[in-house]
GROMACS .gro file of C-alpha atoms in nm:
model
  493
    1MET     CA    1   2.515   1.249  -1.290
    2PRO     CA    2   2.152   1.141  -1.222
    3SER     CA    3   2.117   0.799  -1.068
    4ASP     CA    4   1.938   0.533  -1.272
    5ALA     CA    5   1.863   0.323  -0.962
    6PRO     CA    6   1.492   0.251  -0.903
    7ILE     CA    7   1.304   0.462  -0.650
    8PHE     CA    8   1.045   0.200  -0.555
    9PHE     CA    9   1.184  -0.135  -0.443
   10ARG     CA   10   1.133  -0.430  -0.675
   11PRO     CA   11   1.336  -0.751  -0.626
   12PRO     CA   12   1.557  -0.890  -0.900
   13GLY     CA   13   1.364  -1.137  -1.110
   14GLY     CA   14   1.032  -1.077  -0.938
   15TRP     CA   15   0.761  -0.847  -0.810
   16VAL     CA   16   0.644  -0.737  -0.467
   17GLY     CA   17   0.317  -0.889  -0.348
   18ASP     CA   18   0.161  -0.834  -0.005
   19VAL     CA   19   0.411  -0.682   0.238
   20ILE     CA   20   0.437  -0.797   0.599
   21PRO     CA   21   0.631  -0.513   0.768
   22TYR     CA   22   0.806  -0.564   1.102
   23PHE     CA   23   1.025  -0.318   1.293
   24TRP     CA   24   1.310  -0.476   1.484
   25ASP     CA   25   1.671  -0.389   1.565
   26ASP     CA   26   1.632  -0.030   1.441
   27ARG     CA   27   1.524  -0.128   1.091
   28PHE     CA   28   1.217  -0.234   0.900
   29TRP     CA   29   1.209  -0.599   0.800
   30LEU     CA   30   0.985  -0.610   0.495
   31PHE     CA   31   0.873  -0.967   0.441
   32TYR     CA   32   0.668  -0.996   0.126
   33LEU     CA   33   0.506  -1.245  -0.109
   34HIS     CA   34   0.748  -1.298  -0.397
   35GLU     CA   35   0.579  -1.308  -0.737
   36THR     CA   36   0.781  -1.438  -1.033
   37ARG     CA   37   0.512  -1.465  -1.303
   38SER     CA   38   0.689  -1.773  -1.426
   39GLY     CA   39   0.386  -1.897  -1.613
   40VAL     CA   40   0.401  -2.228  -1.424
   41VAL     CA   41   0.063  -2.311  -1.273
   42ASP     CA   42   0.085  -2.354  -0.895
   43ALA     CA   43   0.462  -2.312  -0.885
   44GLY     CA   44   0.429  -2.198  -0.524
   45THR     CA   45   0.465  -1.869  -0.341
   46SER     CA   46   0.727  -1.802  -0.073
   47TRP     CA   47   0.814  -1.515   0.158
   48HIS     CA   48   1.117  -1.305   0.065
   49LEU     CA   49   1.275  -1.026   0.268
   50ALA     CA   50   1.418  -0.677   0.215
   51CYS     CA   51   1.547  -0.462   0.503
   52THR     CA   52   1.563  -0.084   0.515
   53ARG     CA   53   1.620   0.197   0.761
   54ASP     CA   54   1.510   0.486   0.540
   55PHE     CA   55   1.302   0.351   0.242
   56VAL     CA   56   1.582   0.471   0.015
   57ASP     CA   57   1.837   0.190   0.047
   58PHE     CA   58   1.709  -0.169   0.058
   59ASP     CA   59   1.904  -0.478   0.154
   60TYR     CA   60   1.745  -0.767  -0.034
   61ARG     CA   61   1.787  -1.095   0.157
   62GLY     CA   62   1.605  -1.331  -0.080
   63GLU     CA   63   1.380  -1.618   0.029
   64VAL     CA   64   1.334  -1.663   0.404
   65LEU     CA   65   1.013  -1.869   0.433
   66PRO     CA   66   1.006  -2.135   0.160
   67HIS     CA   67   0.673  -2.261   0.039
   68GLY     CA   68   0.580  -2.626   0.074
   69GLY     CA   69   0.568  -2.903  -0.182
   70PRO     CA   70   0.287  -3.007  -0.421
   71LEU     CA   71   0.107  -3.205  -0.149
   72ASP     CA   72   0.163  -2.963   0.140
   73GLN     CA   73  -0.096  -2.721   0.275
   74ASP     CA   74   0.144  -2.430   0.219
   75LEU     CA   75   0.232  -2.478  -0.146
   76HIS     CA   76   0.148  -2.109  -0.143
   77ALA     CA   77   0.270  -1.932   0.170
   78TYR     CA   78   0.044  -1.630   0.168
   79THR     CA   79   0.005  -1.318   0.384
   80GLY     CA   80   0.036  -1.309   0.762
   81SER     CA   81   0.220  -1.124   1.039
   82VAL     CA   82   0.524  -1.138   1.267
   83ILE     CA   83   0.530  -1.077   1.643
   84GLU     CA   84   0.795  -1.117   1.913
   85HIS     CA   85   0.722  -1.290   2.244
   86GLU     CA   86   0.971  -1.379   2.516
   87GLY     CA   87   1.270  -1.357   2.282
   88THR     CA   88   1.120  -1.561   1.998
   89HIS     CA   89   0.980  -1.425   1.674
   90HIS     CA   90   0.652  -1.585   1.572
   91LEU     CA   91   0.541  -1.580   1.210
   92PHE     CA   92   0.180  -1.659   1.120
   93TYR     CA   93   0.090  -1.710   0.757
   94THR     CA   94  -0.174  -1.844   0.522
   95GLY     CA   95  -0.127  -2.190   0.376
   96TYR     CA   96  -0.305  -2.255   0.048
   97ASN     CA   97  -0.288  -2.542  -0.197
   98PRO     CA   98  -0.568  -2.590  -0.455
   99ALA     CA   99  -0.512  -2.965  -0.428
  100VAL     CA  100  -0.601  -2.967  -0.055
  101ARG     CA  101  -0.979  -2.960  -0.047
  102ASP     CA  102  -1.257  -2.978   0.207
  103PRO     CA  103  -1.397  -3.335   0.186
  104ALA     CA  104  -1.748  -3.208   0.264
  105THR     CA  105  -1.772  -2.929   0.005
  106GLY     CA  106  -1.484  -2.996  -0.232
  107VAL     CA  107  -1.358  -2.636  -0.211
  108PRO     CA  108  -0.984  -2.564  -0.161
  109LEU     CA  109  -0.900  -2.505   0.204
  110GLN     CA  110  -0.711  -2.212   0.345
  111ALA     CA  111  -0.533  -2.254   0.678
  112VAL     CA  112  -0.345  -2.053   0.937
  113MET     CA  113   0.011  -2.179   0.986
  114HIS     CA  114   0.289  -2.098   1.232
  115ALA     CA  115   0.671  -2.071   1.222
  116VAL     CA  116   0.931  -1.945   1.473
  117SER     CA  117   1.277  -1.791   1.452
  118ASP     CA  118   1.554  -1.648   1.667
  119ASP     CA  119   1.707  -1.425   1.398
  120LEU     CA  120   1.422  -1.345   1.151
  121LEU     CA  121   1.618  -1.514   0.874
  122THR     CA  122   1.583  -1.887   0.945
  123TRP     CA  123   1.235  -2.010   1.029
  124THR     CA  124   1.114  -2.340   1.172
  125LYS     CA  125   0.763  -2.437   1.067
  126LEU     CA  126   0.527  -2.581   1.329
  127PRO     CA  127   0.272  -2.780   1.126
  128GLU     CA  128   0.105  -2.911   1.442
  129ASP     CA  129  -0.026  -2.556   1.507
  130THR     CA  130  -0.213  -2.537   1.174
  131PHE     CA  131  -0.586  -2.468   1.203
  132HIS     CA  132  -0.876  -2.414   0.962
  133ALA     CA  133  -1.197  -2.215   0.972
  134PRO     CA  134  -1.480  -2.362   1.181
  135ALA     CA  135  -1.710  -2.479   0.902
  136ASP     CA  136  -2.027  -2.410   1.099
  137ARG     CA  137  -1.958  -2.036   1.096
  138TYR     CA  138  -1.704  -1.953   0.828
  139ASP     CA  139  -1.632  -2.038   0.465
  140PRO     CA  140  -1.331  -2.276   0.471
  141ALA     CA  141  -1.207  -2.132   0.140
  142ASP     CA  142  -1.154  -1.785   0.294
  143TRP     CA  143  -0.945  -1.806   0.611
  144ARG     CA  144  -0.632  -1.604   0.553
  145ASP     CA  145  -0.400  -1.312   0.630
  146PRO     CA  146  -0.362  -1.373   1.006
  147PHE     CA  147  -0.263  -1.060   1.197
  148VAL     CA  148  -0.161  -1.115   1.559
  149PHE     CA  149  -0.135  -0.849   1.830
  150ARG     CA  150  -0.184  -0.808   2.202
  151ALA     CA  151  -0.373  -0.502   2.320
  152PRO     CA  152  -0.228  -0.309   2.615
  153GLY     CA  153  -0.318  -0.481   2.941
  154ALA     CA  154  -0.460  -0.792   2.772
  155ASP     CA  155  -0.364  -1.140   2.889
  156GLU     CA  156  -0.437  -1.306   2.556
  157PHE     CA  157  -0.319  -1.251   2.202
  158THR     CA  158  -0.574  -1.165   1.935
  159MET     CA  159  -0.558  -1.291   1.578
  160LEU     CA  160  -0.755  -1.118   1.302
  161LEU     CA  161  -0.834  -1.298   0.978
  162ALA     CA  162  -0.980  -1.218   0.638
  163ALA     CA  163  -1.285  -1.445   0.639
  164ARG     CA  164  -1.639  -1.494   0.513
  165THR     CA  165  -1.941  -1.596   0.714
  166THR     CA  166  -2.170  -1.875   0.596
  167ILE     CA  167  -2.485  -1.662   0.607
  168GLY     CA  168  -2.595  -1.336   0.448
  169PRO     CA  169  -2.588  -1.195   0.093
  170ARG     CA  170  -2.324  -1.386  -0.101
  171ARG     CA  171  -2.114  -1.084  -0.201
  172ARG     CA  172  -2.136  -0.917   0.140
  173ARG     CA  173  -2.028  -1.197   0.373
  174GLY     CA  174  -1.678  -1.062   0.417
  175CYS     CA  175  -1.570  -1.002   0.776
  176VAL     CA  176  -1.269  -0.974   1.002
  177ALA     CA  177  -1.275  -1.292   1.208
  178ARG     CA  178  -1.117  -1.316   1.550
  179ALA     CA  179  -0.934  -1.587   1.744
  180VAL     CA  180  -0.760  -1.566   2.082
  181SER     CA  181  -0.469  -1.751   2.238
  182GLY     CA  182  -0.263  -1.748   2.556
  183ASP     CA  183   0.038  -1.931   2.413
  184LEU     CA  184   0.047  -1.847   2.037
  185SER     CA  185  -0.001  -2.216   1.959
  186THR     CA  186  -0.362  -2.303   2.038
  187TRP     CA  187  -0.633  -2.067   1.914
  188THR     CA  188  -1.000  -2.032   2.001
  189VAL     CA  189  -1.223  -1.872   1.736
  190THR     CA  190  -1.467  -1.621   1.888
  191GLU     CA  191  -1.725  -1.379   1.751
  192PRO     CA  192  -1.620  -1.168   1.447
  193PHE     CA  193  -1.408  -0.863   1.513
  194SER     CA  194  -1.590  -0.666   1.242
  195ALA     CA  195  -1.872  -0.784   1.015
  196PRO     CA  196  -2.030  -0.486   0.834
  197SER     CA  197  -2.203  -0.691   0.560
  198ARG     CA  198  -2.047  -0.470   0.295
  199PHE     CA  199  -1.760  -0.635   0.105
  200ILE     CA  200  -1.669  -0.973  -0.045
  201THR     CA  201  -1.364  -1.000   0.181
  202HIS     CA  202  -1.159  -0.774   0.410
  203GLU     CA  203  -0.806  -0.867   0.305
  204CYS     CA  204  -0.488  -0.808   0.505
  205PRO     CA  205  -0.646  -0.680   0.831
  206ASP     CA  206  -0.423  -0.469   1.054
  207VAL     CA  207  -0.488  -0.293   1.386
  208PHE     CA  208  -0.273  -0.020   1.539
  209GLU     CA  209  -0.286   0.267   1.787
  210LEU     CA  210  -0.192   0.618   1.680
  211ASP     CA  211  -0.216   0.936   1.890
  212GLY     CA  212  -0.470   0.790   2.131
  213ARG     CA  213  -0.703   0.634   1.874
  214TRP     CA  214  -0.720   0.284   1.729
  215TYR     CA  215  -0.739   0.201   1.361
  216LEU     CA  216  -0.859  -0.106   1.175
  217LEU     CA  217  -0.703  -0.124   0.830
  218TYR     CA  218  -0.799  -0.370   0.556
  219SER     CA  219  -0.812  -0.395   0.179
  220GLU     CA  220  -1.153  -0.413   0.021
  221PHE     CA  221  -1.172  -0.716  -0.205
  222SER     CA  222  -1.474  -0.588  -0.393
  223GLU     CA  223  -1.554  -0.343  -0.671
  224ARG     CA  224  -1.300  -0.083  -0.558
  225PHE     CA  225  -0.992  -0.286  -0.457
  226ALA     CA  226  -0.869  -0.017  -0.220
  227THR     CA  227  -0.713  -0.008   0.127
  228ARG     CA  228  -0.962   0.133   0.377
  229TYR     CA  229  -0.965   0.206   0.749
  230ARG     CA  230  -1.198   0.252   1.045
  231VAL     CA  231  -1.145   0.447   1.369
  232ALA     CA  232  -1.227   0.366   1.733
  233ASP     CA  233  -1.146   0.484   2.083
  234GLY     CA  234  -1.021   0.138   2.184
  235PRO     CA  235  -0.888  -0.182   2.025
  236ASP     CA  236  -1.228  -0.354   2.033
  237GLY     CA  237  -1.429  -0.079   1.860
  238PRO     CA  238  -1.698   0.020   1.789
  239TRP     CA  239  -1.550   0.124   1.456
  240ARG     CA  240  -1.642   0.454   1.293
  241THR     CA  241  -1.619   0.526   0.921
  242PRO     CA  242  -1.452   0.859   0.836
  243ALA     CA  243  -1.571   1.070   0.544
  244ASP     CA  244  -1.266   0.964   0.343
  245ASP     CA  245  -1.186   0.610   0.454
  246GLY     CA  246  -0.901   0.543   0.210
  247ILE     CA  247  -0.528   0.613   0.222
  248ASP     CA  248  -0.473   0.586  -0.155
  249ALA     CA  249  -0.667   0.476  -0.465
  250ARG     CA  250  -0.677   0.166  -0.688
  251GLY     CA  251  -0.304   0.183  -0.759
  252PHE     CA  252  -0.199   0.094  -0.401
  253TYR     CA  253  -0.319  -0.233  -0.252
  254ALA     CA  254  -0.290  -0.472   0.043
  255ALA     CA  255  -0.133  -0.209   0.267
  256LYS     CA  256  -0.018  -0.307   0.615
  257THR     CA  257   0.155  -0.084   0.868
  258ALA     CA  258   0.450  -0.080   1.104
  259GLY     CA  259   0.592   0.184   1.337
  260ASP     CA  260   0.937   0.265   1.469
  261GLY     CA  261   0.819   0.388   1.807
  262GLY     CA  262   0.748   0.739   1.688
  263ARG     CA  263   0.631   0.727   1.328
  264ARG     CA  264   0.400   0.491   1.142
  265PHE     CA  265   0.420   0.381   0.779
  266ALA     CA  266   0.189   0.199   0.539
  267PHE     CA  267   0.347  -0.051   0.300
  268GLY     CA  268   0.161  -0.152  -0.016
  269TRP     CA  269   0.230  -0.231  -0.378
  270ILE     CA  270   0.166  -0.042  -0.700
  271PRO     CA  271   0.013  -0.305  -0.930
  272THR     CA  272   0.133  -0.355  -1.283
  273ARG     CA  273  -0.113  -0.352  -1.572
  274GLN     CA  274  -0.170  -0.635  -1.815
  275GLY     CA  275   0.011  -0.602  -2.146
  276VAL     CA  276   0.230  -0.321  -2.007
  277ARG     CA  277  -0.022  -0.065  -2.129
  278ASP     CA  278  -0.236   0.202  -1.968
  279ALA     CA  279  -0.562   0.035  -2.065
  280GLY     CA  280  -0.454  -0.308  -1.937
  281ALA     CA  281  -0.628  -0.473  -1.643
  282TRP     CA  282  -0.464  -0.429  -1.303
  283GLU     CA  283  -0.247  -0.727  -1.207
  284TRP     CA  284  -0.149  -0.875  -0.871
  285ALA     CA  285   0.186  -0.750  -0.733
  286GLY     CA  286   0.416  -0.476  -0.852
  287ASP     CA  287   0.652  -0.222  -0.693
  288LEU     CA  288   0.674  -0.137  -0.323
  289ALA     CA  289   0.528   0.200  -0.217
  290VAL     CA  290   0.554   0.346   0.134
  291HIS     CA  291   0.347   0.628   0.287
  292GLU     CA  292   0.406   0.790   0.624
  293ILE     CA  293   0.076   0.782   0.815
  294THR     CA  294  -0.030   1.051   1.061
  295ALA     CA  295  -0.357   1.124   1.238
  296ARG     CA  296  -0.541   1.452   1.188
  297ASP     CA  297  -0.720   1.621   1.477
  298ASP     CA  298  -1.052   1.465   1.373
  299GLY     CA  299  -0.903   1.114   1.374
  300SER     CA  300  -0.881   1.072   0.997
  301LEU     CA  301  -0.552   0.952   0.850
  302ALA     CA  302  -0.315   1.149   0.629
  303ALA     CA  303  -0.057   0.990   0.396
  304ALA     CA  304   0.271   1.167   0.313
  305MET     CA  305   0.600   1.096   0.144
  306PRO     CA  306   0.856   0.967   0.396
  307GLY     CA  307   1.097   1.248   0.480
  308ALA     CA  308   1.407   1.043   0.402
  309VAL     CA  309   1.276   0.971   0.052
  310ARG     CA  310   1.219   1.341  -0.014
  311ALA     CA  311   1.563   1.430   0.124
  312SER     CA  312   1.732   1.179  -0.107
  313PHE     CA  313   1.650   1.395  -0.410
  314GLY     CA  314   1.936   1.637  -0.356
  315THR     CA  315   1.992   1.764  -0.709
  316VAL     CA  316   1.766   2.025  -0.868
  317LEU     CA  317   1.783   2.016  -1.247
  318LYS     CA  318   1.828   2.338  -1.436
  319THR     CA  319   1.526   2.404  -1.652
  320PRO     CA  320   1.472   2.647  -1.942
  321GLU     CA  321   1.236   2.941  -1.918
  322PRO     CA  322   0.877   2.813  -1.925
  323ARG     CA  323   0.708   2.838  -2.264
  324PRO     CA  324   0.339   2.940  -2.275
  325LEU     CA  325   0.146   2.741  -2.534
  326ASN     CA  326  -0.198   2.897  -2.518
  327GLY     CA  327  -0.375   3.131  -2.281
  328SER     CA  328  -0.258   3.441  -2.101
  329TRP     CA  329   0.041   3.338  -1.889
  330SER     CA  330   0.266   3.559  -1.680
  331VAL     CA  331   0.616   3.410  -1.641
  332GLY     CA  332   0.828   3.546  -1.359
  333ALA     CA  333   1.152   3.445  -1.192
  334ASP     CA  334   0.972   3.264  -0.910
  335ALA     CA  335   0.624   3.187  -1.045
  336VAL     CA  336   0.402   3.129  -1.344
  337GLU     CA  337   0.039   3.226  -1.337
  338CYS     CA  338  -0.251   3.235  -1.575
  339ALA     CA  339  -0.603   3.371  -1.601
  340ALA     CA  340  -0.817   3.152  -1.825
  341PRO     CA  341  -1.175   3.239  -1.728
  342GLU     CA  342  -1.336   3.061  -2.023
  343SER     CA  343  -1.068   2.835  -2.173
  344LEU     CA  344  -0.799   2.575  -2.107
  345ALA     CA  345  -0.451   2.724  -2.094
  346THR     CA  346  -0.128   2.523  -2.103
  347LEU     CA  347   0.242   2.593  -2.051
  348TRP     CA  348   0.549   2.376  -2.116
  349ALA     CA  349   0.802   2.395  -1.833
  350ALA     CA  350   1.079   2.131  -1.845
  351ASP     CA  351   1.200   1.795  -1.964
  352LEU     CA  352   1.137   1.503  -1.729
  353PRO     CA  353   1.390   1.229  -1.653
  354VAL     CA  354   1.268   0.870  -1.627
  355ARG     CA  355   1.310   0.887  -1.249
  356CYS     CA  356   1.257   1.211  -1.061
  357LEU     CA  357   1.066   1.411  -0.800
  358VAL     CA  358   0.846   1.693  -0.932
  359THR     CA  359   0.733   1.958  -0.685
  360THR     CA  360   0.531   2.277  -0.704
  361THR     CA  361   0.293   2.488  -0.499
  362VAL     CA  362  -0.033   2.601  -0.657
  363SER     CA  363  -0.302   2.844  -0.550
  364PHE     CA  364  -0.621   2.926  -0.742
  365THR     CA  365  -0.903   3.174  -0.731
  366PRO     CA  366  -1.259   3.093  -0.623
  367GLY     CA  367  -1.461   2.922  -0.894
  368THR     CA  368  -1.160   2.778  -1.079
  369ARG     CA  369  -1.272   2.458  -1.249
  370GLU     CA  370  -0.937   2.279  -1.282
  371CYS     CA  371  -0.561   2.318  -1.269
  372GLY     CA  372  -0.257   2.098  -1.228
  373LEU     CA  373   0.039   1.925  -1.390
  374VAL     CA  374   0.101   1.768  -1.730
  375LEU     CA  375   0.340   1.472  -1.696
  376ARG     CA  376   0.533   1.331  -1.991
  377GLY     CA  377   0.350   1.574  -2.212
  378SER     CA  378   0.410   1.636  -2.580
  379ASP     CA  379   0.580   1.961  -2.681
  380ASP     CA  380   0.238   2.123  -2.725
  381CYS     CA  381   0.091   1.954  -2.413
  382ASP     CA  382  -0.186   1.813  -2.633
  383GLU     CA  383  -0.091   1.461  -2.523
  384GLY     CA  384   0.026   1.336  -2.186
  385TYR     CA  385  -0.083   1.248  -1.834
  386PHE     CA  386  -0.273   1.506  -1.632
  387LEU     CA  387  -0.267   1.530  -1.253
  388ARG     CA  388  -0.575   1.744  -1.212
  389LEU     CA  389  -0.709   1.934  -0.914
  390GLU     CA  390  -1.085   1.991  -0.942
  391PRO     CA  391  -1.188   2.235  -0.667
  392PRO     CA  392  -1.565   2.235  -0.741
  393ARG     CA  393  -1.569   1.855  -0.711
  394ARG     CA  394  -1.323   1.857  -0.421
  395ARG     CA  395  -1.101   1.590  -0.567
  396MET     CA  396  -0.765   1.511  -0.728
  397VAL     CA  397  -0.774   1.284  -1.032
  398PHE     CA  398  -0.527   1.123  -1.269
  399ASP     CA  399  -0.608   1.147  -1.638
  400ARG     CA  400  -0.446   1.092  -1.977
  401TRP     CA  401  -0.517   1.246  -2.312
  402PRO     CA  402  -0.601   1.101  -2.548
  403ARG     CA  403  -0.767   0.838  -2.331
  404ALA     CA  404  -0.747   0.571  -2.602
  405ASP     CA  405  -0.573   0.512  -2.933
  406GLN     CA  406  -0.751   0.724  -3.190
  407GLY     CA  407  -0.963   0.529  -3.436
  408PRO     CA  408  -1.045   0.631  -3.793
  409HIS     CA  409  -1.294   0.891  -3.668
  410GLN     CA  410  -1.208   1.202  -3.469
  411TRP     CA  411  -1.451   1.124  -3.188
  412GLN     CA  412  -1.291   0.787  -3.110
  413LEU     CA  413  -1.087   0.914  -2.815
  414ALA     CA  414  -1.283   0.763  -2.524
  415GLY     CA  415  -1.390   1.118  -2.452
  416ASP     CA  416  -1.700   1.000  -2.270
  417VAL     CA  417  -1.475   0.878  -1.985
  418PRO     CA  418  -1.410   1.174  -1.752
  419HIS     CA  419  -1.079   1.040  -1.618
  420ALA     CA  420  -0.924   0.716  -1.498
  421VAL     CA  421  -1.216   0.664  -1.264
  422GLU     CA  422  -1.033   0.432  -1.024
  423LEU     CA  423  -0.763   0.698  -0.979
  424GLU     CA  424  -0.929   0.976  -0.783
  425ARG     CA  425  -0.894   1.100  -0.427
  426PRO     CA  426  -1.121   1.330  -0.225
  427ALA     CA  427  -0.944   1.656  -0.148
  428PRO     CA  428  -1.063   1.966   0.041
  429LEU     CA  429  -0.933   2.211  -0.220
  430GLU     CA  430  -0.980   2.560  -0.082
  431PRO     CA  431  -0.915   2.867  -0.301
  432GLY     CA  432  -0.671   3.141  -0.211
  433ILE     CA  433  -0.432   2.921  -0.010
  434PRO     CA  434  -0.121   2.735  -0.131
  435HIS     CA  435  -0.147   2.364  -0.207
  436GLN     CA  436   0.167   2.156  -0.240
  437LEU     CA  437   0.201   1.889  -0.509
  438GLU     CA  438   0.480   1.628  -0.505
  439VAL     CA  439   0.507   1.352  -0.764
  440LEU     CA  440   0.755   1.065  -0.745
  441ILE     CA  441   0.811   0.914  -1.090
  442ASP     CA  442   0.997   0.584  -1.127
  443ASP     CA  443   0.978   0.469  -1.488
  444SER     CA  444   0.616   0.346  -1.521
  445ALA     CA  445   0.522   0.387  -1.153
  446TYR     CA  446   0.429   0.710  -0.977
  447VAL     CA  447   0.298   0.836  -0.645
  448ALA     CA  448   0.140   1.182  -0.618
  449TYR     CA  449   0.104   1.360  -0.283
  450LEU     CA  450  -0.116   1.662  -0.218
  451ASP     CA  451  -0.043   1.886   0.081
  452GLY     CA  452   0.152   1.608   0.249
  453GLU     CA  453  -0.178   1.441   0.339
  454ILE     CA  454  -0.338   1.279   0.032
  455ALA     CA  455  -0.167   1.008  -0.174
  456MET     CA  456  -0.251   0.857  -0.512
  457SER     CA  457  -0.040   0.593  -0.686
  458GLY     CA  458  -0.057   0.447  -1.034
  459ARG     CA  459   0.113   0.365  -1.363
  460MET     CA  460   0.221   0.550  -1.678
  461TYR     CA  461   0.300   0.296  -1.948
  462ASP     CA  462   0.210   0.431  -2.289
  463ARG     CA  463   0.427   0.742  -2.264
  464ARG     CA  464   0.775   0.686  -2.121
  465THR     CA  465   0.918   1.024  -2.227
  466GLY     CA  466   0.794   1.380  -2.244
  467GLY     CA  467   0.797   1.702  -2.050
  468LEU     CA  468   0.647   1.877  -1.751
  469GLY     CA  469   0.365   2.122  -1.815
  470PHE     CA  470   0.104   2.320  -1.625
  471PHE     CA  471  -0.258   2.390  -1.708
  472VAL     CA  472  -0.549   2.601  -1.589
  473GLY     CA  473  -0.909   2.560  -1.699
  474ASP     CA  474  -1.194   2.806  -1.648
  475GLY     CA  475  -1.026   3.007  -1.377
  476SER     CA  476  -0.695   3.144  -1.252
  477ALA     CA  477  -0.399   2.976  -1.087
  478ARG     CA  478  -0.047   3.055  -0.976
  479PHE     CA  479   0.237   2.801  -0.959
  480THR     CA  480   0.546   2.864  -0.746
  481ASP     CA  481   0.844   2.663  -0.611
  482ILE     CA  482   0.863   2.462  -0.933
  483ALA     CA  483   1.143   2.205  -0.929
  484VAL     CA  484   1.247   1.879  -1.091
  485ARG     CA  485   1.481   1.689  -0.860
  486VAL     CA  486   1.686   1.373  -0.912
  487ARG     CA  487   1.907   1.151  -0.706
  488THR     CA  488   2.269   1.157  -0.812
  489GLU     CA  489   2.511   0.868  -0.805
  490GLY     CA  490   2.606   0.798  -0.445
  491GLU     CA  491   2.292   0.949  -0.291
  492ASP     CA  492   2.081   0.635  -0.311
  493GLY     CA  493   2.329   0.363  -0.240
   0.00000   0.00000   0.00000
């Protein structure tokens, strides 16, 4: 029978905040900020841990780095990094306590803090290594998310930090600060690593090498709240901005990466929405999502579903014969296709379990305006969520219809909003060639992948049931390889 186990990791009694991934001993150690939403002001934030080898089975280890007390700098133990050196694991993290304030300005101080371990489970804090932002150059209230690495051939370690300079336009002072150290205890702050005068803050910086290029990853704490990246030929830049500089959309935040020696993965969280409703504001923390990251020939990054996750969906559900609803559909044994040159055509295909993997391959003719999937649709596909490919606009978007609860008048449907504007991804949608769509659905959370290269995550709250449908608007499209897959008991651990 289908497994009811969650697809995306979420700890018992809590939510996944920023993930600090670390590969060691043939497994990924996923340290993360544990969010309880207890309602207690300044209850403290600690690091918890889950281990995995395949992103299917997770071994939850609970709290491993406790937060400090009400008077300690690390009442909240926020984001950082882990690195091994000479047999010891070094953990760097952000210490924040709103009660610890800068005596000169009165603003709460953020600090970099240090802990060490022999086994990654028990950590000894080294408060004597704590250091703050140099106030003559950086805002002391933004000095967080330390990421430590050593470039090939370098004698010193480099630490990157999410920081803000003291000069420049107020909302564009965000930068990636840099400090260096020879012993991982004493740090010297140098010139900024990257200061583009563009965002409020560059959260969770991360640097890695992939296929001969270097990548600077950070999350834009600004109007978009998205994880972005830059590309360079070496670890010190200069950093180039690709045409599409994101690896997901608004529904995937604070991503950091780790590799196993051959593959690289990005670990972020799918935020919940306030009030458990589609129109609610995005909240901090949610469910873990993992993308496999590869580099294209031009240096841009592609995001795909990890192969082990795809392979875990071993059961294909039997589905009834698709049922055309409107438009001219041709239903065959291996494909459904439709020509709708001046209309919107829909077809109902299957019921959808609460947790499943939906896959199909779609091709469309030149000039087609839109086509895609209806998720959790009504029997007539008049209501539901729409994963829409828009070839003329070269993008994939996530939409819902109706877009708001209908008021007393027929036009009160939020029809002036074209789609969930924070849920769109650029996509080079070429006609006449097959495009693969894969959608992981885990209760309210989903991740959609296009062609194994473009990812978009989000939430579906208002409709928890419904079917799978297909649609074509102002054009022609053909859907093949249609399947709804589930994990069965015993496949997911």
